[in-house]
PDB file of C-alpha atoms in Angstrom:
ATOM      1  CA  UNK A   1     106.289   7.422  -8.546  1.00  0.00           C
ATOM      2  CA  UNK A   2     108.442  10.335 -10.104  1.00  0.00           C
ATOM      3  CA  UNK A   3     111.807  10.464  -8.489  1.00  0.00           C
ATOM      4  CA  UNK A   4     112.865  14.037  -7.217  1.00  0.00           C
ATOM      5  CA  UNK A   5     115.739  16.044  -8.683  1.00  0.00           C
ATOM      6  CA  UNK A   6     119.246  15.370  -7.198  1.00  0.00           C
ATOM      7  CA  UNK A   7     120.579  18.678  -6.134  1.00  0.00           C
ATOM      8  CA  UNK A   8     124.051  18.593  -4.580  1.00  0.00           C
ATOM      9  CA  UNK A   9     124.369  19.590  -0.993  1.00  0.00           C
ATOM     10  CA  UNK A  10     126.373  22.360  -1.833  1.00  0.00           C
ATOM     11  CA  UNK A  11     123.785  23.887  -4.129  1.00  0.00           C
ATOM     12  CA  UNK A  12     121.137  23.165  -2.006  1.00  0.00           C
ATOM     13  CA  UNK A  13     122.803  25.369   0.663  1.00  0.00           C
ATOM     14  CA  UNK A  14     122.949  28.363  -1.847  1.00  0.00           C
ATOM     15  CA  UNK A  15     119.145  28.359  -2.285  1.00  0.00           C
ATOM     16  CA  UNK A  16     117.220  30.786  -0.274  1.00  0.00           C
ATOM     17  CA  UNK A  17     114.134  29.740   1.352  1.00  0.00           C
ATOM     18  CA  UNK A  18     111.755  31.210  -1.550  1.00  0.00           C
ATOM     19  CA  UNK A  19     113.703  29.282  -4.044  1.00  0.00           C
ATOM     20  CA  UNK A  20     113.799  26.189  -2.036  1.00  0.00           C
ATOM     21  CA  UNK A  21     110.100  26.307  -1.614  1.00  0.00           C
ATOM     22  CA  UNK A  22     109.377  27.038  -5.064  1.00  0.00           C
ATOM     23  CA  UNK A  23     111.562  23.889  -5.895  1.00  0.00           C
ATOM     24  CA  UNK A  24     109.792  21.803  -3.522  1.00  0.00           C
ATOM     25  CA  UNK A  25     106.293  22.835  -5.094  1.00  0.00           C
ATOM     26  CA  UNK A  26     107.452  22.195  -8.369  1.00  0.00           C
ATOM     27  CA  UNK A  27     108.829  18.635  -7.550  1.00  0.00           C
ATOM     28  CA  UNK A  28     105.479  17.923  -5.848  1.00  0.00           C
ATOM     29  CA  UNK A  29     103.431  19.179  -9.053  1.00  0.00           C
ATOM     30  CA  UNK A  30     105.690  16.797 -10.915  1.00  0.00           C
ATOM     31  CA  UNK A  31     104.538  13.970  -9.165  1.00  0.00           C
ATOM     32  CA  UNK A  32     107.370  13.297  -6.696  1.00  0.00           C
ATOM     33  CA  UNK A  33     105.996  11.728  -3.632  1.00  0.00           C
ATOM     34  CA  UNK A  34     109.153  10.133  -2.112  1.00  0.00           C
ATOM     35  CA  UNK A  35     112.683  11.401  -0.820  1.00  0.00           C
ATOM     36  CA  UNK A  36     115.712   9.147  -1.674  1.00  0.00           C
ATOM     37  CA  UNK A  37     118.539   9.013   0.429  1.00  0.00           C
ATOM     38  CA  UNK A  38     122.081   9.906  -1.172  1.00  0.00           C
ATOM     39  CA  UNK A  39     123.411   6.386   0.000  1.00  0.00           C
ATOM     40  CA  UNK A  40     121.385   3.205  -0.788  1.00  0.00           C
ATOM     41  CA  UNK A  41     120.127   1.170   2.146  1.00  0.00           C
ATOM     42  CA  UNK A  42     119.966  -2.608   2.171  1.00  0.00           C
ATOM     43  CA  UNK A  43     117.115  -3.374   4.302  1.00  0.00           C
ATOM     44  CA  UNK A  44     117.186  -6.903   3.745  1.00  0.00           C
ATOM     45  CA  UNK A  45     120.516  -7.003   5.631  1.00  0.00           C
ATOM     46  CA  UNK A  46     119.216  -5.345   8.614  1.00  0.00           C
ATOM     47  CA  UNK A  47     117.597  -8.368  10.448  1.00  0.00           C
ATOM     48  CA  UNK A  48     114.997  -7.616  13.370  1.00  0.00           C
ATOM     49  CA  UNK A  49     116.455  -8.059  16.928  1.00  0.00           C
ATOM     50  CA  UNK A  50     115.180 -11.504  18.543  1.00  0.00           C
ATOM     51  CA  UNK A  51     112.364 -10.947  20.948  1.00  0.00           C
ATOM     52  CA  UNK A  52     113.597 -11.568  24.534  1.00  0.00           C
ATOM     53  CA  UNK A  53     112.989 -15.073  25.740  1.00  0.00           C
ATOM     54  CA  UNK A  54     109.932 -15.539  28.025  1.00  0.00           C
ATOM     55  CA  UNK A  55     111.204 -15.994  31.716  1.00  0.00           C
ATOM     56  CA  UNK A  56     109.415 -18.664  33.410  1.00  0.00           C
ATOM     57  CA  UNK A  57     108.015 -17.617  36.892  1.00  0.00           C
ATOM     58  CA  UNK A  58     110.087 -18.838  39.802  1.00  0.00           C
ATOM     59  CA  UNK A  59     108.439 -20.152  43.030  1.00  0.00           C
ATOM     60  CA  UNK A  60     108.757 -16.830  44.888  1.00  0.00           C
ATOM     61  CA  UNK A  61     107.526 -14.997  41.629  1.00  0.00           C
ATOM     62  CA  UNK A  62     103.795 -16.413  40.750  1.00  0.00           C
ATOM     63  CA  UNK A  63     102.663 -16.511  37.386  1.00  0.00           C
ATOM     64  CA  UNK A  64     100.833 -13.452  36.204  1.00  0.00           C
ATOM     65  CA  UNK A  65      96.939 -14.018  35.666  1.00  0.00           C
ATOM     66  CA  UNK A  66      95.791 -14.067  32.156  1.00  0.00           C
ATOM     67  CA  UNK A  67      94.256 -10.984  30.847  1.00  0.00           C
ATOM     68  CA  UNK A  68      90.363 -11.028  30.847  1.00  0.00           C
ATOM     69  CA  UNK A  69      88.343  -8.979  28.510  1.00  0.00           C
ATOM     70  CA  UNK A  70      86.477  -5.927  30.396  1.00  0.00           C
ATOM     71  CA  UNK A  71      83.150  -6.530  31.281  1.00  0.00           C
ATOM     72  CA  UNK A  72      80.246  -4.876  28.795  1.00  0.00           C
ATOM     73  CA  UNK A  73      79.141  -1.735  29.640  1.00  0.00           C
ATOM     74  CA  UNK A  74      75.373  -1.817  30.677  1.00  0.00           C
ATOM     75  CA  UNK A  75      73.304   1.288  30.362  1.00  0.00           C
ATOM     76  CA  UNK A  76      71.182   1.783  33.317  1.00  0.00           C
ATOM     77  CA  UNK A  77      67.838   2.177  31.070  1.00  0.00           C
ATOM     78  CA  UNK A  78      68.368  -1.514  30.112  1.00  0.00           C
ATOM     79  CA  UNK A  79      68.476  -3.094  33.253  1.00  0.00           C
ATOM     80  CA  UNK A  80      65.573  -4.945  34.409  1.00  0.00           C
ATOM     81  CA  UNK A  81      64.577  -2.497  37.136  1.00  0.00           C
ATOM     82  CA  UNK A  82      64.276   0.283  34.507  1.00  0.00           C
ATOM     83  CA  UNK A  83      60.960  -1.148  33.205  1.00  0.00           C
ATOM     84  CA  UNK A  84      60.279  -2.078  29.630  1.00  0.00           C
ATOM     85  CA  UNK A  85      63.435  -2.412  27.851  1.00  0.00           C
ATOM     86  CA  UNK A  86      64.437   0.857  26.684  1.00  0.00           C
ATOM     87  CA  UNK A  87      61.017   2.359  26.149  1.00  0.00           C
ATOM     88  CA  UNK A  88      60.580   4.372  29.386  1.00  0.00           C
ATOM     89  CA  UNK A  89      63.975   5.989  30.154  1.00  0.00           C
ATOM     90  CA  UNK A  90      65.903   5.947  33.152  1.00  0.00           C
ATOM     91  CA  UNK A  91      64.986   3.269  35.889  1.00  0.00           C
ATOM     92  CA  UNK A  92      64.259   5.763  38.692  1.00  0.00           C
ATOM     93  CA  UNK A  93      62.182   7.836  36.474  1.00  0.00           C
ATOM     94  CA  UNK A  94      60.017   4.908  35.536  1.00  0.00           C
ATOM     95  CA  UNK A  95      59.754   3.854  38.994  1.00  0.00           C
ATOM     96  CA  UNK A  96      58.778   7.276  40.261  1.00  0.00           C
ATOM     97  CA  UNK A  97      56.252   8.029  37.622  1.00  0.00           C
ATOM     98  CA  UNK A  98      54.312   4.459  38.120  1.00  0.00           C
ATOM     99  CA  UNK A  99      54.067   5.270  41.861  1.00  0.00           C
ATOM    100  CA  UNK A 100      52.234   8.183  41.039  1.00  0.00           C
ATOM    101  CA  UNK A 101      48.451   7.551  41.648  1.00  0.00           C
ATOM    102  CA  UNK A 102      47.183  11.016  40.778  1.00  0.00           C
ATOM    103  CA  UNK A 103      48.207  13.840  38.684  1.00  0.00           C
ATOM    104  CA  UNK A 104      48.993  15.911  42.078  1.00  0.00           C
ATOM    105  CA  UNK A 105      51.362  13.091  42.849  1.00  0.00           C
ATOM    106  CA  UNK A 106      52.913  12.962  39.582  1.00  0.00           C
ATOM    107  CA  UNK A 107      53.602  16.745  39.618  1.00  0.00           C
ATOM    108  CA  UNK A 108      55.132  16.180  43.063  1.00  0.00           C
ATOM    109  CA  UNK A 109      57.341  13.380  41.549  1.00  0.00           C
ATOM    110  CA  UNK A 110      58.338  15.776  38.857  1.00  0.00           C
ATOM    111  CA  UNK A 111      59.279  18.323  41.255  1.00  0.00           C
ATOM    112  CA  UNK A 112      61.539  16.076  43.084  1.00  0.00           C
ATOM    113  CA  UNK A 113      62.886  14.462  39.974  1.00  0.00           C
ATOM    114  CA  UNK A 114      66.739  15.659  39.155  1.00  0.00           C
ATOM    115  CA  UNK A 115      67.211  13.174  36.261  1.00  0.00           C
ATOM    116  CA  UNK A 116      66.541  15.610  33.579  1.00  0.00           C
ATOM    117  CA  UNK A 117      69.545  18.313  33.374  1.00  0.00           C
ATOM    118  CA  UNK A 118      66.910  20.993  31.788  1.00  0.00           C
ATOM    119  CA  UNK A 119      65.515  21.299  35.388  1.00  0.00           C
ATOM    120  CA  UNK A 120      68.702  23.214  36.505  1.00  0.00           C
ATOM    121  CA  UNK A 121      68.369  25.926  33.721  1.00  0.00           C
ATOM    122  CA  UNK A 122      64.515  26.205  33.879  1.00  0.00           C
ATOM    123  CA  UNK A 123      62.518  28.827  35.675  1.00  0.00           C
ATOM    124  CA  UNK A 124      59.353  26.790  36.520  1.00  0.00           C
ATOM    125  CA  UNK A 125      58.298  23.303  35.897  1.00  0.00           C
ATOM    126  CA  UNK A 126      55.640  23.364  33.053  1.00  0.00           C
ATOM    127  CA  UNK A 127      53.349  20.473  33.874  1.00  0.00           C
ATOM    128  CA  UNK A 128      49.788  20.978  32.287  1.00  0.00           C
ATOM    129  CA  UNK A 129      46.934  23.271  31.552  1.00  0.00           C
ATOM    130  CA  UNK A 130      43.201  22.769  30.811  1.00  0.00           C
ATOM    131  CA  UNK A 131      40.836  20.210  32.299  1.00  0.00           C
ATOM    132  CA  UNK A 132      42.280  16.810  33.512  1.00  0.00           C
ATOM    133  CA  UNK A 133      38.864  15.163  32.801  1.00  0.00           C
ATOM    134  CA  UNK A 134      38.318  16.360  29.329  1.00  0.00           C
ATOM    135  CA  UNK A 135      37.786  13.956  26.340  1.00  0.00           C
ATOM    136  CA  UNK A 136      40.716  15.261  24.516  1.00  0.00           C
ATOM    137  CA  UNK A 137      44.234  15.253  25.549  1.00  0.00           C
ATOM    138  CA  UNK A 138      46.862  17.150  23.703  1.00  0.00           C
ATOM    139  CA  UNK A 139      50.666  16.854  23.908  1.00  0.00           C
ATOM    140  CA  UNK A 140      53.131  19.345  22.398  1.00  0.00           C
ATOM    141  CA  UNK A 141      56.926  19.164  22.422  1.00  0.00           C
ATOM    142  CA  UNK A 142      58.512  21.766  25.044  1.00  0.00           C
ATOM    143  CA  UNK A 143      57.878  24.910  26.980  1.00  0.00           C
ATOM    144  CA  UNK A 144      59.206  28.234  25.418  1.00  0.00           C
ATOM    145  CA  UNK A 145      60.089  31.526  27.087  1.00  0.00           C
ATOM    146  CA  UNK A 146      56.684  32.533  28.032  1.00  0.00           C
ATOM    147  CA  UNK A 147      55.714  29.199  29.272  1.00  0.00           C
ATOM    148  CA  UNK A 148      58.913  28.823  31.408  1.00  0.00           C
ATOM    149  CA  UNK A 149      57.945  32.205  32.892  1.00  0.00           C
ATOM    150  CA  UNK A 150      54.185  31.651  33.832  1.00  0.00           C
ATOM    151  CA  UNK A 151      54.763  27.656  34.464  1.00  0.00           C
ATOM    152  CA  UNK A 152      51.761  26.788  31.853  1.00  0.00           C
ATOM    153  CA  UNK A 153      51.880  25.102  28.247  1.00  0.00           C
ATOM    154  CA  UNK A 154      51.023  26.949  25.266  1.00  0.00           C
ATOM    155  CA  UNK A 155      50.526  30.633  26.469  1.00  0.00           C
ATOM    156  CA  UNK A 156      52.635  32.210  24.272  1.00  0.00           C
ATOM    157  CA  UNK A 157      52.158  33.214  20.599  1.00  0.00           C
ATOM    158  CA  UNK A 158      51.704  29.686  19.276  1.00  0.00           C
ATOM    159  CA  UNK A 159      49.413  28.822  22.367  1.00  0.00           C
ATOM    160  CA  UNK A 160      47.136  31.877  21.243  1.00  0.00           C
ATOM    161  CA  UNK A 161      46.936  30.106  17.785  1.00  0.00           C
ATOM    162  CA  UNK A 162      46.185  26.742  19.483  1.00  0.00           C
ATOM    163  CA  UNK A 163      43.331  28.351  21.282  1.00  0.00           C
ATOM    164  CA  UNK A 164      41.826  29.787  17.807  1.00  0.00           C
ATOM    165  CA  UNK A 165      42.339  26.284  16.394  1.00  0.00           C
ATOM    166  CA  UNK A 166      40.697  24.539  19.337  1.00  0.00           C
ATOM    167  CA  UNK A 167      37.702  27.178  19.223  1.00  0.00           C
ATOM    168  CA  UNK A 168      36.835  26.502  15.608  1.00  0.00           C
ATOM    169  CA  UNK A 169      35.763  23.132  16.347  1.00  0.00           C
ATOM    170  CA  UNK A 170      34.103  24.083  19.758  1.00  0.00           C
ATOM    171  CA  UNK A 171      36.831  23.394  22.036  1.00  0.00           C
ATOM    172  CA  UNK A 172      38.783  25.452  24.545  1.00  0.00           C
ATOM    173  CA  UNK A 173      40.973  24.905  27.600  1.00  0.00           C
ATOM    174  CA  UNK A 174      38.062  23.881  29.678  1.00  0.00           C
ATOM    175  CA  UNK A 175      37.509  21.059  27.344  1.00  0.00           C
ATOM    176  CA  UNK A 176      40.918  19.895  26.485  1.00  0.00           C
ATOM    177  CA  UNK A 177      43.746  18.847  28.737  1.00  0.00           C
ATOM    178  CA  UNK A 178      47.398  20.133  27.370  1.00  0.00           C
ATOM    179  CA  UNK A 179      51.002  19.058  28.297  1.00  0.00           C
ATOM    180  CA  UNK A 180      54.145  18.564  26.736  1.00  0.00           C
ATOM    181  CA  UNK A 181      56.831  15.739  25.952  1.00  0.00           C
ATOM    182  CA  UNK A 182      59.292  17.935  27.828  1.00  0.00           C
ATOM    183  CA  UNK A 183      58.506  19.350  31.415  1.00  0.00           C
ATOM    184  CA  UNK A 184      61.428  22.142  31.422  1.00  0.00           C
ATOM    185  CA  UNK A 185      62.230  24.718  28.923  1.00  0.00           C
ATOM    186  CA  UNK A 186      65.309  24.045  26.928  1.00  0.00           C
ATOM    187  CA  UNK A 187      67.690  26.862  26.948  1.00  0.00           C
ATOM    188  CA  UNK A 188      67.462  29.078  23.918  1.00  0.00           C
ATOM    189  CA  UNK A 189      64.216  27.187  22.937  1.00  0.00           C
ATOM    190  CA  UNK A 190      66.597  24.492  21.175  1.00  0.00           C
ATOM    191  CA  UNK A 191      65.490  21.387  20.160  1.00  0.00           C
ATOM    192  CA  UNK A 192      65.697  18.701  23.412  1.00  0.00           C
ATOM    193  CA  UNK A 193      68.247  16.121  22.961  1.00  0.00           C
ATOM    194  CA  UNK A 194      67.167  12.280  22.918  1.00  0.00           C
ATOM    195  CA  UNK A 195      68.386  12.050  26.344  1.00  0.00           C
ATOM    196  CA  UNK A 196      66.340  14.743  27.843  1.00  0.00           C
ATOM    197  CA  UNK A 197      63.259  13.248  26.008  1.00  0.00           C
ATOM    198  CA  UNK A 198      64.138   9.873  27.431  1.00  0.00           C
ATOM    199  CA  UNK A 199      64.198  11.340  30.994  1.00  0.00           C
ATOM    200  CA  UNK A 200      60.621  12.852  30.768  1.00  0.00           C
ATOM    201  CA  UNK A 201      59.159  10.015  28.940  1.00  0.00           C
ATOM    202  CA  UNK A 202      58.151   7.767  31.741  1.00  0.00           C
ATOM    203  CA  UNK A 203      56.233  10.979  33.182  1.00  0.00           C
ATOM    204  CA  UNK A 204      54.546  11.647  29.705  1.00  0.00           C
ATOM    205  CA  UNK A 205      53.486   8.309  29.662  1.00  0.00           C
ATOM    206  CA  UNK A 206      52.127   8.123  33.252  1.00  0.00           C
ATOM    207  CA  UNK A 207      50.519  11.449  32.420  1.00  0.00           C
ATOM    208  CA  UNK A 208      48.392   9.995  29.755  1.00  0.00           C
ATOM    209  CA  UNK A 209      47.694   6.737  31.644  1.00  0.00           C
ATOM    210  CA  UNK A 210      46.002   8.745  34.387  1.00  0.00           C
ATOM    211  CA  UNK A 211      44.170  11.130  32.428  1.00  0.00           C
ATOM    212  CA  UNK A 212      42.941   8.283  30.257  1.00  0.00           C
ATOM    213  CA  UNK A 213      41.606  10.746  27.331  1.00  0.00           C
ATOM    214  CA  UNK A 214      39.127   9.596  24.559  1.00  0.00           C
ATOM    215  CA  UNK A 215      41.113  11.130  22.042  1.00  0.00           C
ATOM    216  CA  UNK A 216      44.939  11.960  21.892  1.00  0.00           C
ATOM    217  CA  UNK A 217      46.322  15.000  19.817  1.00  0.00           C
ATOM    218  CA  UNK A 218      50.180  15.172  19.243  1.00  0.00           C
ATOM    219  CA  UNK A 219      50.969  18.655  18.109  1.00  0.00           C
ATOM    220  CA  UNK A 220      54.198  18.573  15.904  1.00  0.00           C
ATOM    221  CA  UNK A 221      56.930  16.348  14.944  1.00  0.00           C
ATOM    222  CA  UNK A 222      58.667  15.547  18.318  1.00  0.00           C
ATOM    223  CA  UNK A 223      55.579  14.460  20.345  1.00  0.00           C
ATOM    224  CA  UNK A 224      54.257  12.262  17.115  1.00  0.00           C
ATOM    225  CA  UNK A 225      57.906  10.791  17.045  1.00  0.00           C
ATOM    226  CA  UNK A 226      58.266  10.322  20.623  1.00  0.00           C
ATOM    227  CA  UNK A 227      54.794   8.533  21.439  1.00  0.00           C
ATOM    228  CA  UNK A 228      54.166   6.828  18.230  1.00  0.00           C
ATOM    229  CA  UNK A 229      57.716   5.795  17.498  1.00  0.00           C
ATOM    230  CA  UNK A 230      57.400   6.446  13.739  1.00  0.00           C
ATOM    231  CA  UNK A 231      60.144   7.265  11.423  1.00  0.00           C
ATOM    232  CA  UNK A 232      58.040   9.617   9.265  1.00  0.00           C
ATOM    233  CA  UNK A 233      57.849  13.352   9.544  1.00  0.00           C
ATOM    234  CA  UNK A 234      54.780  15.170  10.591  1.00  0.00           C
ATOM    235  CA  UNK A 235      53.844  15.925   7.187  1.00  0.00           C
ATOM    236  CA  UNK A 236      53.546  12.470   6.279  1.00  0.00           C
ATOM    237  CA  UNK A 237      51.477  11.335   9.324  1.00  0.00           C
ATOM    238  CA  UNK A 238      49.485  14.283  10.160  1.00  0.00           C
ATOM    239  CA  UNK A 239      45.845  13.746   9.772  1.00  0.00           C
ATOM    240  CA  UNK A 240      45.968  10.195  10.168  1.00  0.00           C
ATOM    241  CA  UNK A 241      44.667   8.175  12.880  1.00  0.00           C
ATOM    242  CA  UNK A 242      46.790   6.095  15.050  1.00  0.00           C
ATOM    243  CA  UNK A 243      46.475   3.727  18.259  1.00  0.00           C
ATOM    244  CA  UNK A 244      48.549   4.821  21.073  1.00  0.00           C
ATOM    245  CA  UNK A 245      48.992   2.500  24.164  1.00  0.00           C
ATOM    246  CA  UNK A 246      51.477   2.463  26.945  1.00  0.00           C
ATOM    247  CA  UNK A 247      52.213  -0.608  29.028  1.00  0.00           C
ATOM    248  CA  UNK A 248      49.879   0.753  31.865  1.00  0.00           C
ATOM    249  CA  UNK A 249      46.954   1.293  29.594  1.00  0.00           C
ATOM    250  CA  UNK A 250      44.037  -1.383  29.449  1.00  0.00           C
ATOM    251  CA  UNK A 251      42.982   0.025  25.659  1.00  0.00           C
ATOM    252  CA  UNK A 252      44.596   1.834  23.138  1.00  0.00           C
ATOM    253  CA  UNK A 253      43.668   5.704  22.582  1.00  0.00           C
ATOM    254  CA  UNK A 254      42.661   7.005  19.167  1.00  0.00           C
ATOM    255  CA  UNK A 255      45.711   9.190  18.208  1.00  0.00           C
ATOM    256  CA  UNK A 256      45.755  12.077  15.707  1.00  0.00           C
ATOM    257  CA  UNK A 257      49.291  13.939  15.085  1.00  0.00           C
ATOM    258  CA  UNK A 258      48.691  17.550  13.849  1.00  0.00           C
ATOM    259  CA  UNK A 259      51.063  20.578  12.903  1.00  0.00           C
ATOM    260  CA  UNK A 260      52.334  22.313  15.768  1.00  0.00           C
ATOM    261  CA  UNK A 261      50.815  25.975  16.080  1.00  0.00           C
ATOM    262  CA  UNK A 262      54.281  27.350  15.852  1.00  0.00           C
ATOM    263  CA  UNK A 263      55.096  25.730  12.575  1.00  0.00           C
ATOM    264  CA  UNK A 264      51.727  27.185  11.195  1.00  0.00           C
ATOM    265  CA  UNK A 265      52.924  30.561  12.112  1.00  0.00           C
ATOM    266  CA  UNK A 266      56.076  30.144  10.020  1.00  0.00           C
ATOM    267  CA  UNK A 267      54.169  28.125   7.215  1.00  0.00           C
ATOM    268  CA  UNK A 268      50.739  29.620   6.585  1.00  0.00           C
ATOM    269  CA  UNK A 269      50.317  27.570   3.614  1.00  0.00           C
ATOM    270  CA  UNK A 270      49.592  24.376   5.994  1.00  0.00           C
ATOM    271  CA  UNK A 271      46.690  25.915   7.482  1.00  0.00           C
ATOM    272  CA  UNK A 272      44.302  24.365   5.053  1.00  0.00           C
ATOM    273  CA  UNK A 273      45.773  20.998   5.923  1.00  0.00           C
ATOM    274  CA  UNK A 274      45.478  21.875   9.791  1.00  0.00           C
ATOM    275  CA  UNK A 275      41.888  22.697   9.255  1.00  0.00           C
ATOM    276  CA  UNK A 276      40.867  19.360   7.671  1.00  0.00           C
ATOM    277  CA  UNK A 277      42.824  17.452  10.642  1.00  0.00           C
ATOM    278  CA  UNK A 278      40.795  19.279  13.257  1.00  0.00           C
ATOM    279  CA  UNK A 279      37.383  18.352  11.254  1.00  0.00           C
ATOM    280  CA  UNK A 280      38.431  14.734  11.571  1.00  0.00           C
ATOM    281  CA  UNK A 281      38.772  15.313  15.378  1.00  0.00           C
ATOM    282  CA  UNK A 282      35.577  16.714  15.630  1.00  0.00           C
ATOM    283  CA  UNK A 283      34.014  13.824  13.619  1.00  0.00           C
ATOM    284  CA  UNK A 284      35.593  11.394  16.052  1.00  0.00           C
ATOM    285  CA  UNK A 285      34.136  13.136  19.060  1.00  0.00           C
ATOM    286  CA  UNK A 286      30.795  13.423  17.556  1.00  0.00           C
ATOM    287  CA  UNK A 287      30.833   9.712  16.741  1.00  0.00           C
ATOM    288  CA  UNK A 288      31.223  10.202  12.910  1.00  0.00           C
ATOM    289  CA  UNK A 289      34.596   8.530  12.404  1.00  0.00           C
TER     290      UNK A 289
END
């Protein structure tokens, strides 16, 4: 520690503010880090006051019950009624989704579901498009502005590219069933929050169970991470086959993550890899893989 310079009170009073500030800055730069009083204080001579004696409770004044630790907070998604622990979002969503025995019932359940705050800001529920009896089911991330306005997934610019990608391997919306992991548009097309994804997840899982596709295609990083529970990004797992199986499925579904069409619009250099991925899907459908 560098002690500060001792300036008499009278001299200090004569300093104007600029001089006082300059002197203070100089002392700090010199290493002064403590103010010293003019008179020394013997802190050992100052004993702390004794704590007041504890008063014994009288017969008319019963003893206070001992404090107990507060009960732990329990998330509703971890309660037994919520379905498989943590995997299916809110318990009410899980029960509503599992009660649906058809796609029309699942859509009705979503229309009456208020557990996702995105519903309050969206124009339309974006449920699905295509053929529900198709061999291929494709799951994207979330609706955009065009999808929100029309009420169908993949109808904007990225949807037009998706149609061309499907056509390249002999598919179209009569031979593919399309949905998203989020059923309402996030404001400003922002990334859905984990809570919003968790709220929709039971309906996504039930959606796949009811369609029971032969091949599941996950378009983009969000869909792949949500349904495959993988930490790797889409650049590492695209073009690889995985098995997807929810609790309500009797068999796993061969699942292929691919680049999202919106990403390909921004990164044209990845279209070569996207084409290879599409060929692998075609080979699986034709029994060659």
